[in-house]
């Protein structure tokens, strides 16, 4: 197990201590992080928003194949599932999270995967940093307003809280048009498409549905050069 400076409260669990409402995520712990048993830290809110590792890897591979970015921003890095995978494919990842416990989890987990030297961790609000960051591509896995997103047949991205799709895209494009969003699988595709049309450089967008163990978990909306699916990594 990798030792980190100090372990925050409530980031390690057992069969007995996992809160009942997180049981389904606990059952998938080695699927969320294949190195879970090496001492991965996850605070309560990270359990339900972590990207399953095979999906995080496929997104990082898509970034590499589509535009081979040198520097990637992970704007809502959570416990680091996506950051760790991006770090395997690019030179540097800028990983941002507003919650100090969540960011401590991401730092610790990156150490377990042996990629922490490629990551710059920032404790803060992504929106405060957009004018100060230089990067080739941006990945956003924002809050979806909790697990209730599945109550609607079609999820309204204009009402996603606390940040809706237009707000997120407007901010990320200050850094780069090469932007991807990890969104609910029932997201309104018309809204994803019309958001692409609001950019002046490239109105294309690519939507991929992300499956794990034969079940659709989420979708990824790719804009800018990331919307080009056929590029081969140079
Ligand atoms: P889920 O709500 O557990 O759905 O989310 P499902 O399909 O009912 O799960 P099942 O396996 O029990 O069938 C599925 C995946 O969506 C999670 O593993 C996360 O990767 C992602 N996800 C879920 N939520 C609520 C969020 C969120 O708020 N933000 C982000 N970025 N991802 C989320």
mmCIF file of N, CA and C in Angstrom, residues 85-219:
data_model
loop_
_atom_site.group_PDB
_atom_site.id
_atom_site.type_symbol
_atom_site.label_atom_id
_atom_site.label_comp_id
_atom_site.label_asym_id
_atom_site.label_seq_id
_atom_site.Cartn_x
_atom_site.Cartn_y
_atom_site.Cartn_z
ATOM 1 N N UNK A 85 -6.037 7.771 -15.723
ATOM 2 C CA UNK A 85 -5.972 7.217 -17.084
ATOM 3 C C UNK A 85 -5.393 8.228 -18.070
ATOM 4 N N UNK A 86 -5.786 9.510 -17.958
ATOM 5 C CA UNK A 86 -5.191 10.521 -18.851
ATOM 6 C C UNK A 86 -3.671 10.564 -18.661
ATOM 7 N N UNK A 87 -3.239 10.416 -17.421
ATOM 8 C CA UNK A 87 -1.798 10.506 -17.143
ATOM 9 C C UNK A 87 -1.006 9.392 -17.836
ATOM 10 N N UNK A 88 -1.682 8.314 -18.185
ATOM 11 C CA UNK A 88 -0.978 7.222 -18.884
ATOM 12 C C UNK A 88 -0.787 7.541 -20.369
ATOM 13 N N UNK A 89 -1.521 8.549 -20.866
ATOM 14 C CA UNK A 89 -1.499 8.813 -22.316
ATOM 15 C C UNK A 89 -0.939 10.183 -22.687
ATOM 16 N N UNK A 90 -0.789 11.096 -21.723
ATOM 17 C CA UNK A 90 -0.294 12.429 -22.109
ATOM 18 C C UNK A 90 0.835 12.852 -21.171
ATOM 19 N N UNK A 91 1.437 14.017 -21.465
ATOM 20 C CA UNK A 91 2.604 14.456 -20.692
ATOM 21 C C UNK A 91 2.209 14.963 -19.310
ATOM 22 N N UNK A 92 1.054 15.676 -19.262
ATOM 23 C CA UNK A 92 0.687 16.317 -17.999
ATOM 24 C C UNK A 92 -0.824 16.419 -17.882
ATOM 25 N N UNK A 93 -1.320 16.243 -16.680
ATOM 26 C CA UNK A 93 -2.741 16.422 -16.393
ATOM 27 C C UNK A 93 -2.866 17.489 -15.314
ATOM 28 N N UNK A 94 -3.789 18.430 -15.546
ATOM 29 C CA UNK A 94 -4.121 19.418 -14.515
ATOM 30 C C UNK A 94 -5.458 18.972 -13.920
ATOM 31 N N UNK A 95 -5.419 18.549 -12.660
ATOM 32 C CA UNK A 95 -6.593 17.940 -12.017
ATOM 33 C C UNK A 95 -7.128 18.893 -10.959
ATOM 34 N N UNK A 96 -8.394 19.283 -11.140
ATOM 35 C CA UNK A 96 -8.983 20.320 -10.277
ATOM 36 C C UNK A 96 -10.182 19.747 -9.527
ATOM 37 N N UNK A 97 -10.271 20.049 -8.246
ATOM 38 C CA UNK A 97 -11.495 19.727 -7.495
ATOM 39 C C UNK A 97 -11.632 20.722 -6.353
ATOM 40 N N UNK A 98 -12.878 21.039 -6.053
ATOM 41 C CA UNK A 98 -13.170 22.072 -5.058
ATOM 42 C C UNK A 98 -13.209 21.496 -3.639
ATOM 43 N N UNK A 99 -13.279 20.175 -3.532
ATOM 44 C CA UNK A 99 -13.418 19.529 -2.219
ATOM 45 C C UNK A 99 -12.050 18.996 -1.769
ATOM 46 N N UNK A 100 -11.510 19.506 -0.639
ATOM 47 C CA UNK A 100 -10.160 19.085 -0.229
ATOM 48 C C UNK A 100 -10.034 17.591 0.046
ATOM 49 N N UNK A 101 -11.084 16.975 0.594
ATOM 50 C CA UNK A 101 -11.014 15.536 0.861
ATOM 51 C C UNK A 101 -10.988 14.750 -0.439
ATOM 52 N N UNK A 102 -11.832 15.162 -1.391
ATOM 53 C CA UNK A 102 -11.861 14.490 -2.692
ATOM 54 C C UNK A 102 -10.511 14.629 -3.392
ATOM 55 N N UNK A 103 -9.935 15.834 -3.344
ATOM 56 C CA UNK A 103 -8.641 16.037 -4.003
ATOM 57 C C UNK A 103 -7.542 15.201 -3.325
ATOM 58 N N UNK A 104 -7.613 15.086 -2.002
ATOM 59 C CA UNK A 104 -6.635 14.237 -1.292
ATOM 60 C C UNK A 104 -6.766 12.785 -1.750
ATOM 61 N N UNK A 105 -8.003 12.348 -1.991
ATOM 62 C CA UNK A 105 -8.220 10.990 -2.525
ATOM 63 C C UNK A 105 -7.550 10.867 -3.892
ATOM 64 N N UNK A 106 -7.762 11.847 -4.756
ATOM 65 C CA UNK A 106 -7.186 11.784 -6.107
ATOM 66 C C UNK A 106 -5.663 11.716 -6.049
ATOM 67 N N UNK A 107 -5.062 12.525 -5.183
ATOM 68 C CA UNK A 107 -3.596 12.529 -5.068
ATOM 69 C C UNK A 107 -3.088 11.177 -4.583
ATOM 70 N N UNK A 108 -3.730 10.674 -3.560
ATOM 71 C CA UNK A 108 -3.337 9.373 -3.000
ATOM 72 C C UNK A 108 -3.516 8.263 -4.043
ATOM 73 N N UNK A 109 -4.641 8.283 -4.740
ATOM 74 C CA UNK A 109 -4.917 7.222 -5.713
ATOM 75 C C UNK A 109 -3.936 7.272 -6.889
ATOM 76 N N UNK A 110 -3.548 8.494 -7.283
ATOM 77 C CA UNK A 110 -2.556 8.626 -8.365
ATOM 78 C C UNK A 110 -1.211 8.045 -7.937
ATOM 79 N N UNK A 111 -0.891 8.183 -6.658
ATOM 80 C CA UNK A 111 0.356 7.579 -6.160
ATOM 81 C C UNK A 111 0.277 6.057 -6.272
ATOM 82 N N UNK A 112 -0.864 5.510 -5.947
ATOM 83 C CA UNK A 112 -1.021 4.045 -6.034
ATOM 84 C C UNK A 112 -0.804 3.567 -7.466
ATOM 85 N N UNK A 113 -1.253 4.363 -8.430
ATOM 86 C CA UNK A 113 -1.105 3.975 -9.839
ATOM 87 C C UNK A 113 0.252 4.413 -10.421
ATOM 88 N N UNK A 114 1.065 5.081 -9.611
ATOM 89 C CA UNK A 114 2.415 5.450 -10.050
ATOM 90 C C UNK A 114 2.458 6.545 -11.090
ATOM 91 N N UNK A 115 1.439 7.438 -11.097
ATOM 92 C CA UNK A 115 1.410 8.496 -12.120
ATOM 93 C C UNK A 115 1.380 9.907 -11.515
ATOM 94 N N UNK A 116 1.578 10.029 -10.209
ATOM 95 C CA UNK A 116 1.389 11.340 -9.573
ATOM 96 C C UNK A 116 2.385 12.387 -10.069
ATOM 97 N N UNK A 117 3.556 11.941 -10.551
ATOM 98 C CA UNK A 117 4.546 12.919 -11.028
ATOM 99 C C UNK A 117 4.109 13.599 -12.322
ATOM 100 N N UNK A 118 3.077 13.099 -12.988
ATOM 101 C CA UNK A 118 2.596 13.727 -14.229
ATOM 102 C C UNK A 118 1.384 14.627 -13.993
ATOM 103 N N UNK A 119 0.978 14.779 -12.726
ATOM 104 C CA UNK A 119 -0.277 15.472 -12.443
ATOM 105 C C UNK A 119 -0.032 16.697 -11.568
ATOM 106 N N UNK A 120 -0.653 17.826 -11.984
ATOM 107 C CA UNK A 120 -0.675 19.030 -11.143
ATOM 108 C C UNK A 120 -2.056 19.095 -10.503
ATOM 109 N N UNK A 121 -2.124 19.001 -9.186
ATOM 110 C CA UNK A 121 -3.407 19.024 -8.484
ATOM 111 C C UNK A 121 -3.719 20.446 -8.028
ATOM 112 N N UNK A 122 -4.937 20.875 -8.314
ATOM 113 C CA UNK A 122 -5.361 22.221 -7.901
ATOM 114 C C UNK A 122 -6.616 22.100 -7.054
ATOM 115 N N UNK A 123 -6.553 22.632 -5.825
ATOM 116 C CA UNK A 123 -7.729 22.690 -4.966
ATOM 117 C C UNK A 123 -8.446 24.001 -5.261
ATOM 118 N N UNK A 124 -9.610 23.928 -5.888
ATOM 119 C CA UNK A 124 -10.319 25.166 -6.206
ATOM 120 C C UNK A 124 -11.443 24.921 -7.195
ATOM 121 N N UNK A 125 -12.048 26.034 -7.596
ATOM 122 C CA UNK A 125 -13.195 26.009 -8.502
ATOM 123 C C UNK A 125 -12.683 26.165 -9.940
ATOM 124 N N UNK A 126 -12.995 25.189 -10.785
ATOM 125 C CA UNK A 126 -12.565 25.215 -12.189
ATOM 126 C C UNK A 126 -12.813 26.579 -12.836
ATOM 127 N N UNK A 127 -13.978 27.187 -12.558
ATOM 128 C CA UNK A 127 -14.353 28.436 -13.224
ATOM 129 C C UNK A 127 -13.407 29.592 -12.852
ATOM 130 N N UNK A 128 -12.765 29.487 -11.693
ATOM 131 C CA UNK A 128 -11.819 30.534 -11.290
ATOM 132 C C UNK A 128 -10.479 30.397 -12.026
ATOM 133 N N UNK A 129 -10.260 29.265 -12.665
ATOM 134 C CA UNK A 129 -8.941 28.996 -13.263
ATOM 135 C C UNK A 129 -8.923 29.057 -14.783
ATOM 136 N N UNK A 130 -10.105 29.139 -15.415
ATOM 137 C CA UNK A 130 -10.134 28.993 -16.872
ATOM 138 C C UNK A 130 -9.252 30.010 -17.602
ATOM 139 N N UNK A 131 -9.130 31.204 -17.046
ATOM 140 C CA UNK A 131 -8.334 32.222 -17.742
ATOM 141 C C UNK A 131 -6.843 32.066 -17.478
ATOM 142 N N UNK A 132 -6.480 31.155 -16.582
ATOM 143 C CA UNK A 132 -5.071 31.055 -16.176
ATOM 144 C C UNK A 132 -4.418 29.745 -16.608
ATOM 145 N N UNK A 133 -5.186 28.882 -17.255
ATOM 146 C CA UNK A 133 -4.672 27.549 -17.584
ATOM 147 C C UNK A 133 -4.404 27.440 -19.079
ATOM 148 N N UNK A 134 -3.284 26.811 -19.423
ATOM 149 C CA UNK A 134 -3.019 26.501 -20.828
ATOM 150 C C UNK A 134 -3.011 24.988 -20.981
ATOM 151 N N UNK A 135 -3.846 24.501 -21.888
ATOM 152 C CA UNK A 135 -3.923 23.051 -22.084
ATOM 153 C C UNK A 135 -4.435 22.777 -23.488
ATOM 154 N N UNK A 136 -4.270 21.545 -23.939
ATOM 155 C CA UNK A 136 -4.665 21.175 -25.301
ATOM 156 C C UNK A 136 -6.064 20.586 -25.362
ATOM 157 N N UNK A 137 -6.580 20.131 -24.239
ATOM 158 C CA UNK A 137 -7.912 19.526 -24.217
ATOM 159 C C UNK A 137 -8.461 19.566 -22.789
ATOM 160 N N UNK A 138 -9.796 19.547 -22.701
ATOM 161 C CA UNK A 138 -10.466 19.641 -21.396
ATOM 162 C C UNK A 138 -11.462 18.498 -21.261
ATOM 163 N N UNK A 139 -11.463 17.867 -20.097
ATOM 164 C CA UNK A 139 -12.446 16.830 -19.780
ATOM 165 C C UNK A 139 -13.264 17.288 -18.586
ATOM 166 N N UNK A 140 -14.602 17.178 -18.721
ATOM 167 C CA UNK A 140 -15.481 17.592 -17.626
ATOM 168 C C UNK A 140 -16.405 16.443 -17.244
ATOM 169 N N UNK A 141 -16.339 16.050 -15.987
ATOM 170 C CA UNK A 141 -17.266 15.063 -15.443
ATOM 171 C C UNK A 141 -17.977 15.760 -14.280
ATOM 172 N N UNK A 142 -18.987 16.583 -14.622
ATOM 173 C CA UNK A 142 -19.586 17.465 -13.601
ATOM 174 C C UNK A 142 -20.575 16.699 -12.734
ATOM 175 N N UNK A 143 -21.028 17.322 -11.630
ATOM 176 C CA UNK A 143 -22.139 16.726 -10.875
ATOM 177 C C UNK A 143 -23.386 16.691 -11.753
ATOM 178 N N UNK A 144 -24.131 15.606 -11.634
ATOM 179 C CA UNK A 144 -25.367 15.456 -12.415
ATOM 180 C C UNK A 144 -26.602 15.785 -11.589
ATOM 181 N N UNK A 145 -26.399 16.342 -10.417
ATOM 182 C CA UNK A 145 -27.536 16.619 -9.548
ATOM 183 C C UNK A 145 -27.990 15.386 -8.786
ATOM 184 N N UNK A 146 -27.080 14.411 -8.597
ATOM 185 C CA UNK A 146 -27.401 13.208 -7.820
ATOM 186 C C UNK A 146 -28.000 12.113 -8.669
ATOM 187 N N UNK A 147 -28.217 10.916 -8.061
ATOM 188 C CA UNK A 147 -28.706 9.752 -8.814
ATOM 189 C C UNK A 147 -30.114 9.920 -9.379
ATOM 190 N N UNK A 148 -30.825 10.986 -9.025
ATOM 191 C CA UNK A 148 -32.200 11.181 -9.517
ATOM 192 C C UNK A 148 -32.241 11.512 -11.006
ATOM 193 N N UNK A 149 -31.070 11.629 -11.659
ATOM 194 C CA UNK A 149 -31.064 11.948 -13.095
ATOM 195 C C UNK A 149 -31.854 10.922 -13.894
ATOM 196 N N UNK A 150 -31.993 9.701 -13.366
ATOM 197 C CA UNK A 150 -32.680 8.648 -14.117
ATOM 198 C C UNK A 150 -34.206 8.724 -13.996
ATOM 199 N N UNK A 151 -34.699 9.660 -13.204
ATOM 200 C CA UNK A 151 -36.156 9.766 -13.050
ATOM 201 C C UNK A 151 -36.814 10.330 -14.302
ATOM 202 N N UNK A 152 -36.065 11.080 -15.096
ATOM 203 C CA UNK A 152 -36.612 11.614 -16.350
ATOM 204 C C UNK A 152 -36.267 10.665 -17.499
ATOM 205 N N UNK A 153 -37.181 10.551 -18.477
ATOM 206 C CA UNK A 153 -36.860 9.744 -19.662
ATOM 207 C C UNK A 153 -35.690 10.384 -20.409
ATOM 208 N N UNK A 154 -35.796 11.694 -20.599
ATOM 209 C CA UNK A 154 -34.730 12.442 -21.275
ATOM 210 C C UNK A 154 -34.237 13.516 -20.309
ATOM 211 N N UNK A 155 -32.943 13.481 -20.044
ATOM 212 C CA UNK A 155 -32.357 14.383 -19.044
ATOM 213 C C UNK A 155 -32.081 15.751 -19.676
ATOM 214 N N UNK A 156 -32.602 16.787 -19.032
ATOM 215 C CA UNK A 156 -32.497 18.153 -19.545
ATOM 216 C C UNK A 156 -31.161 18.776 -19.120
ATOM 217 N N UNK A 157 -30.235 18.879 -20.075
ATOM 218 C CA UNK A 157 -28.897 19.384 -19.765
ATOM 219 C C UNK A 157 -28.875 20.886 -19.498
ATOM 220 N N UNK A 158 -29.949 21.578 -19.902
ATOM 221 C CA UNK A 158 -30.030 23.005 -19.577
ATOM 222 C C UNK A 158 -30.332 23.202 -18.094
ATOM 223 N N UNK A 159 -30.901 22.163 -17.473
ATOM 224 C CA UNK A 159 -31.238 22.266 -16.047
ATOM 225 C C UNK A 159 -30.294 21.475 -15.149
ATOM 226 N N UNK A 160 -29.222 20.930 -15.736
ATOM 227 C CA UNK A 160 -28.271 20.174 -14.909
ATOM 228 C C UNK A 160 -27.718 21.119 -13.838
ATOM 229 N N UNK A 161 -27.681 20.626 -12.584
ATOM 230 C CA UNK A 161 -27.267 21.497 -11.477
ATOM 231 C C UNK A 161 -26.010 20.937 -10.806
ATOM 232 N N UNK A 162 -25.144 21.821 -10.343
ATOM 233 C CA UNK A 162 -25.266 23.274 -10.334
ATOM 234 C C UNK A 162 -24.799 23.943 -11.631
ATOM 235 N N UNK A 163 -24.211 23.184 -12.558
ATOM 236 C CA UNK A 163 -23.729 23.805 -13.806
ATOM 237 C C UNK A 163 -24.406 23.138 -14.987
ATOM 238 N N UNK A 164 -25.013 23.928 -15.877
ATOM 239 C CA UNK A 164 -25.653 23.322 -17.040
ATOM 240 C C UNK A 164 -24.659 23.226 -18.213
ATOM 241 N N UNK A 165 -25.090 22.552 -19.279
ATOM 242 C CA UNK A 165 -24.188 22.300 -20.412
ATOM 243 C C UNK A 165 -23.629 23.591 -21.030
ATOM 244 N N UNK A 166 -24.469 24.601 -21.355
ATOM 245 C CA UNK A 166 -23.902 25.808 -21.959
ATOM 246 C C UNK A 166 -22.869 26.493 -21.061
ATOM 247 N N UNK A 167 -23.120 26.528 -19.758
ATOM 248 C CA UNK A 167 -22.170 27.164 -18.830
ATOM 249 C C UNK A 167 -20.832 26.429 -18.835
ATOM 250 N N UNK A 168 -20.887 25.101 -18.814
ATOM 251 C CA UNK A 168 -19.660 24.307 -18.783
ATOM 252 C C UNK A 168 -18.859 24.482 -20.071
ATOM 253 N N UNK A 169 -19.562 24.426 -21.216
ATOM 254 C CA UNK A 169 -18.860 24.536 -22.501
ATOM 255 C C UNK A 169 -18.265 25.925 -22.712
ATOM 256 N N UNK A 170 -19.010 26.934 -22.294
ATOM 257 C CA UNK A 170 -18.509 28.315 -22.452
ATOM 258 C C UNK A 170 -17.190 28.478 -21.685
ATOM 259 N N UNK A 171 -17.141 27.919 -20.493
ATOM 260 C CA UNK A 171 -15.916 28.041 -19.681
ATOM 261 C C UNK A 171 -14.780 27.200 -20.256
ATOM 262 N N UNK A 172 -15.070 25.959 -20.638
ATOM 263 C CA UNK A 172 -13.978 25.083 -21.080
ATOM 264 C C UNK A 172 -13.358 25.590 -22.369
ATOM 265 N N UNK A 173 -14.184 26.225 -23.225
ATOM 266 C CA UNK A 173 -13.652 26.690 -24.515
ATOM 267 C C UNK A 173 -12.720 27.887 -24.379
ATOM 268 N N UNK A 174 -12.716 28.508 -23.216
ATOM 269 C CA UNK A 174 -11.708 29.552 -22.984
ATOM 270 C C UNK A 174 -10.325 28.889 -22.978
ATOM 271 N N UNK A 175 -10.276 27.654 -22.517
ATOM 272 C CA UNK A 175 -8.997 26.912 -22.497
ATOM 273 C C UNK A 175 -8.751 26.258 -23.853
ATOM 274 N N UNK A 176 -9.735 25.515 -24.339
ATOM 275 C CA UNK A 176 -9.563 24.791 -25.609
ATOM 276 C C UNK A 176 -10.924 24.383 -26.169
ATOM 277 N N UNK A 177 -11.067 24.426 -27.517
ATOM 278 C CA UNK A 177 -12.297 23.894 -28.116
ATOM 279 C C UNK A 177 -12.359 22.372 -28.023
ATOM 280 N N UNK A 178 -11.231 21.754 -27.739
ATOM 281 C CA UNK A 178 -11.168 20.290 -27.652
ATOM 282 C C UNK A 178 -11.652 19.866 -26.266
ATOM 283 N N UNK A 179 -12.963 19.698 -26.195
ATOM 284 C CA UNK A 179 -13.621 19.505 -24.904
ATOM 285 C C UNK A 179 -14.462 18.239 -24.955
ATOM 286 N N UNK A 180 -14.480 17.512 -23.832
ATOM 287 C CA UNK A 180 -15.363 16.343 -23.717
ATOM 288 C C UNK A 180 -16.105 16.401 -22.397
ATOM 289 N N UNK A 181 -17.373 15.997 -22.444
ATOM 290 C CA UNK A 181 -18.184 15.945 -21.219
ATOM 291 C C UNK A 181 -18.707 14.542 -20.989
ATOM 292 N N UNK A 182 -18.589 14.084 -19.744
ATOM 293 C CA UNK A 182 -19.128 12.792 -19.302
ATOM 294 C C UNK A 182 -20.506 13.074 -18.724
ATOM 295 N N UNK A 183 -21.540 12.539 -19.381
ATOM 296 C CA UNK A 183 -22.914 12.960 -19.078
ATOM 297 C C UNK A 183 -23.837 11.763 -18.879
ATOM 298 N N UNK A 184 -25.021 12.007 -18.287
ATOM 299 C CA UNK A 184 -25.988 10.913 -18.123
ATOM 300 C C UNK A 184 -26.341 10.255 -19.453
ATOM 301 N N UNK A 185 -26.557 8.943 -19.409
ATOM 302 C CA UNK A 185 -26.857 8.191 -20.641
ATOM 303 C C UNK A 185 -28.177 8.607 -21.266
ATOM 304 N N UNK A 186 -29.081 9.222 -20.468
ATOM 305 C CA UNK A 186 -30.373 9.672 -21.000
ATOM 306 C C UNK A 186 -30.367 11.162 -21.338
ATOM 307 N N UNK A 187 -29.173 11.729 -21.533
ATOM 308 C CA UNK A 187 -29.074 13.164 -21.855
ATOM 309 C C UNK A 187 -29.771 13.502 -23.169
ATOM 310 N N UNK A 188 -30.282 14.713 -23.245
ATOM 311 C CA UNK A 188 -30.956 15.210 -24.441
ATOM 312 C C UNK A 188 -29.921 15.447 -25.556
ATOM 313 N N UNK A 189 -29.988 14.630 -26.602
ATOM 314 C CA UNK A 189 -28.980 14.714 -27.678
ATOM 315 C C UNK A 189 -29.115 15.984 -28.501
ATOM 316 N N UNK A 190 -30.325 16.506 -28.604
ATOM 317 C CA UNK A 190 -30.510 17.769 -29.345
ATOM 318 C C UNK A 190 -29.737 18.895 -28.656
ATOM 319 N N UNK A 191 -29.767 18.892 -27.325
ATOM 320 C CA UNK A 191 -29.033 19.927 -26.590
ATOM 321 C C UNK A 191 -27.524 19.762 -26.772
ATOM 322 N N UNK A 192 -27.060 18.511 -26.824
ATOM 323 C CA UNK A 192 -25.627 18.267 -27.046
ATOM 324 C C UNK A 192 -25.223 18.786 -28.425
ATOM 325 N N UNK A 193 -26.076 18.526 -29.415
ATOM 326 C CA UNK A 193 -25.780 18.932 -30.790
ATOM 327 C C UNK A 193 -25.839 20.453 -30.931
ATOM 328 N N UNK A 194 -26.860 21.070 -30.370
ATOM 329 C CA UNK A 194 -26.966 22.524 -30.543
ATOM 330 C C UNK A 194 -25.856 23.246 -29.796
ATOM 331 N N UNK A 195 -25.337 22.643 -28.730
ATOM 332 C CA UNK A 195 -24.191 23.250 -28.042
ATOM 333 C C UNK A 195 -22.982 23.260 -28.965
ATOM 334 N N UNK A 196 -22.847 22.220 -29.796
ATOM 335 C CA UNK A 196 -21.736 22.172 -30.749
ATOM 336 C C UNK A 196 -21.873 23.283 -31.772
ATOM 337 N N UNK A 197 -23.106 23.565 -32.195
ATOM 338 C CA UNK A 197 -23.327 24.580 -33.231
ATOM 339 C C UNK A 197 -23.032 25.988 -32.726
ATOM 340 N N UNK A 198 -22.945 26.156 -31.410
ATOM 341 C CA UNK A 198 -22.687 27.494 -30.869
ATOM 342 C C UNK A 198 -21.218 27.873 -30.964
ATOM 343 N N UNK A 199 -20.360 26.926 -31.362
ATOM 344 C CA UNK A 199 -18.947 27.279 -31.503
ATOM 345 C C UNK A 199 -18.666 27.725 -32.933
ATOM 346 N N UNK A 200 -17.713 28.651 -33.081
ATOM 347 C CA UNK A 200 -17.443 29.192 -34.412
ATOM 348 C C UNK A 200 -16.396 28.361 -35.153
ATOM 349 N N UNK A 201 -15.587 27.589 -34.442
ATOM 350 C CA UNK A 201 -14.470 26.906 -35.096
ATOM 351 C C UNK A 201 -14.875 25.569 -35.725
ATOM 352 N N UNK A 202 -15.620 24.767 -35.017
ATOM 353 C CA UNK A 202 -15.925 23.414 -35.494
ATOM 354 C C UNK A 202 -17.268 23.029 -34.896
ATOM 355 N N UNK A 203 -18.268 22.868 -35.739
ATOM 356 C CA UNK A 203 -19.610 22.601 -35.223
ATOM 357 C C UNK A 203 -19.887 21.117 -35.052
ATOM 358 N N UNK A 204 -18.852 20.289 -35.255
ATOM 359 C CA UNK A 204 -19.074 18.856 -35.113
ATOM 360 C C UNK A 204 -19.147 18.450 -33.649
ATOM 361 N N UNK A 205 -19.825 17.360 -33.429
ATOM 362 C CA UNK A 205 -19.759 16.744 -32.110
ATOM 363 C C UNK A 205 -19.960 15.253 -32.278
ATOM 364 N N UNK A 206 -19.305 14.511 -31.429
ATOM 365 C CA UNK A 206 -19.383 13.052 -31.468
ATOM 366 C C UNK A 206 -19.918 12.594 -30.122
ATOM 367 N N UNK A 207 -20.951 11.759 -30.168
ATOM 368 C CA UNK A 207 -21.498 11.211 -28.920
ATOM 369 C C UNK A 207 -21.212 9.718 -28.894
ATOM 370 N N UNK A 208 -20.571 9.263 -27.832
ATOM 371 C CA UNK A 208 -20.362 7.818 -27.700
ATOM 372 C C UNK A 208 -21.023 7.348 -26.407
ATOM 373 N N UNK A 209 -21.751 6.242 -26.518
ATOM 374 C CA UNK A 209 -22.360 5.634 -25.335
ATOM 375 C C UNK A 209 -21.344 4.687 -24.731
ATOM 376 N N UNK A 210 -21.206 4.772 -23.420
ATOM 377 C CA UNK A 210 -20.130 4.062 -22.737
ATOM 378 C C UNK A 210 -20.690 2.859 -21.992
ATOM 379 N N UNK A 211 -20.260 1.692 -22.413
ATOM 380 C CA UNK A 211 -20.782 0.443 -21.850
ATOM 381 C C UNK A 211 -19.742 -0.206 -20.937
ATOM 382 N N UNK A 212 -20.240 -0.827 -19.899
ATOM 383 C CA UNK A 212 -19.387 -1.638 -19.039
ATOM 384 C C UNK A 212 -20.201 -2.848 -18.640
ATOM 385 N N UNK A 213 -19.593 -4.014 -18.754
ATOM 386 C CA UNK A 213 -20.302 -5.265 -18.458
ATOM 387 C C UNK A 213 -21.656 -5.299 -19.158
ATOM 388 N N UNK A 214 -21.667 -4.930 -20.444
ATOM 389 C CA UNK A 214 -22.857 -4.958 -21.308
ATOM 390 C C UNK A 214 -23.946 -3.981 -20.895
ATOM 391 N N UNK A 215 -23.634 -3.028 -20.013
ATOM 392 C CA UNK A 215 -24.660 -2.065 -19.589
ATOM 393 C C UNK A 215 -24.171 -0.655 -19.892
ATOM 394 N N UNK A 216 -25.069 0.152 -20.482
ATOM 395 C CA UNK A 216 -24.714 1.543 -20.753
ATOM 396 C C UNK A 216 -24.686 2.308 -19.434
ATOM 397 N N UNK A 217 -23.542 2.931 -19.138
ATOM 398 C CA UNK A 217 -23.364 3.638 -17.871
ATOM 399 C C UNK A 217 -23.507 5.143 -18.018
ATOM 400 N N UNK A 218 -23.104 5.651 -19.181
ATOM 401 C CA UNK A 218 -23.043 7.103 -19.372
ATOM 402 C C UNK A 218 -22.784 7.352 -20.852
ATOM 403 N N UNK A 219 -22.703 8.626 -21.228
ATOM 404 C CA UNK A 219 -22.238 8.940 -22.580
ATOM 405 C C UNK A 219 -21.133 9.974 -22.488
#
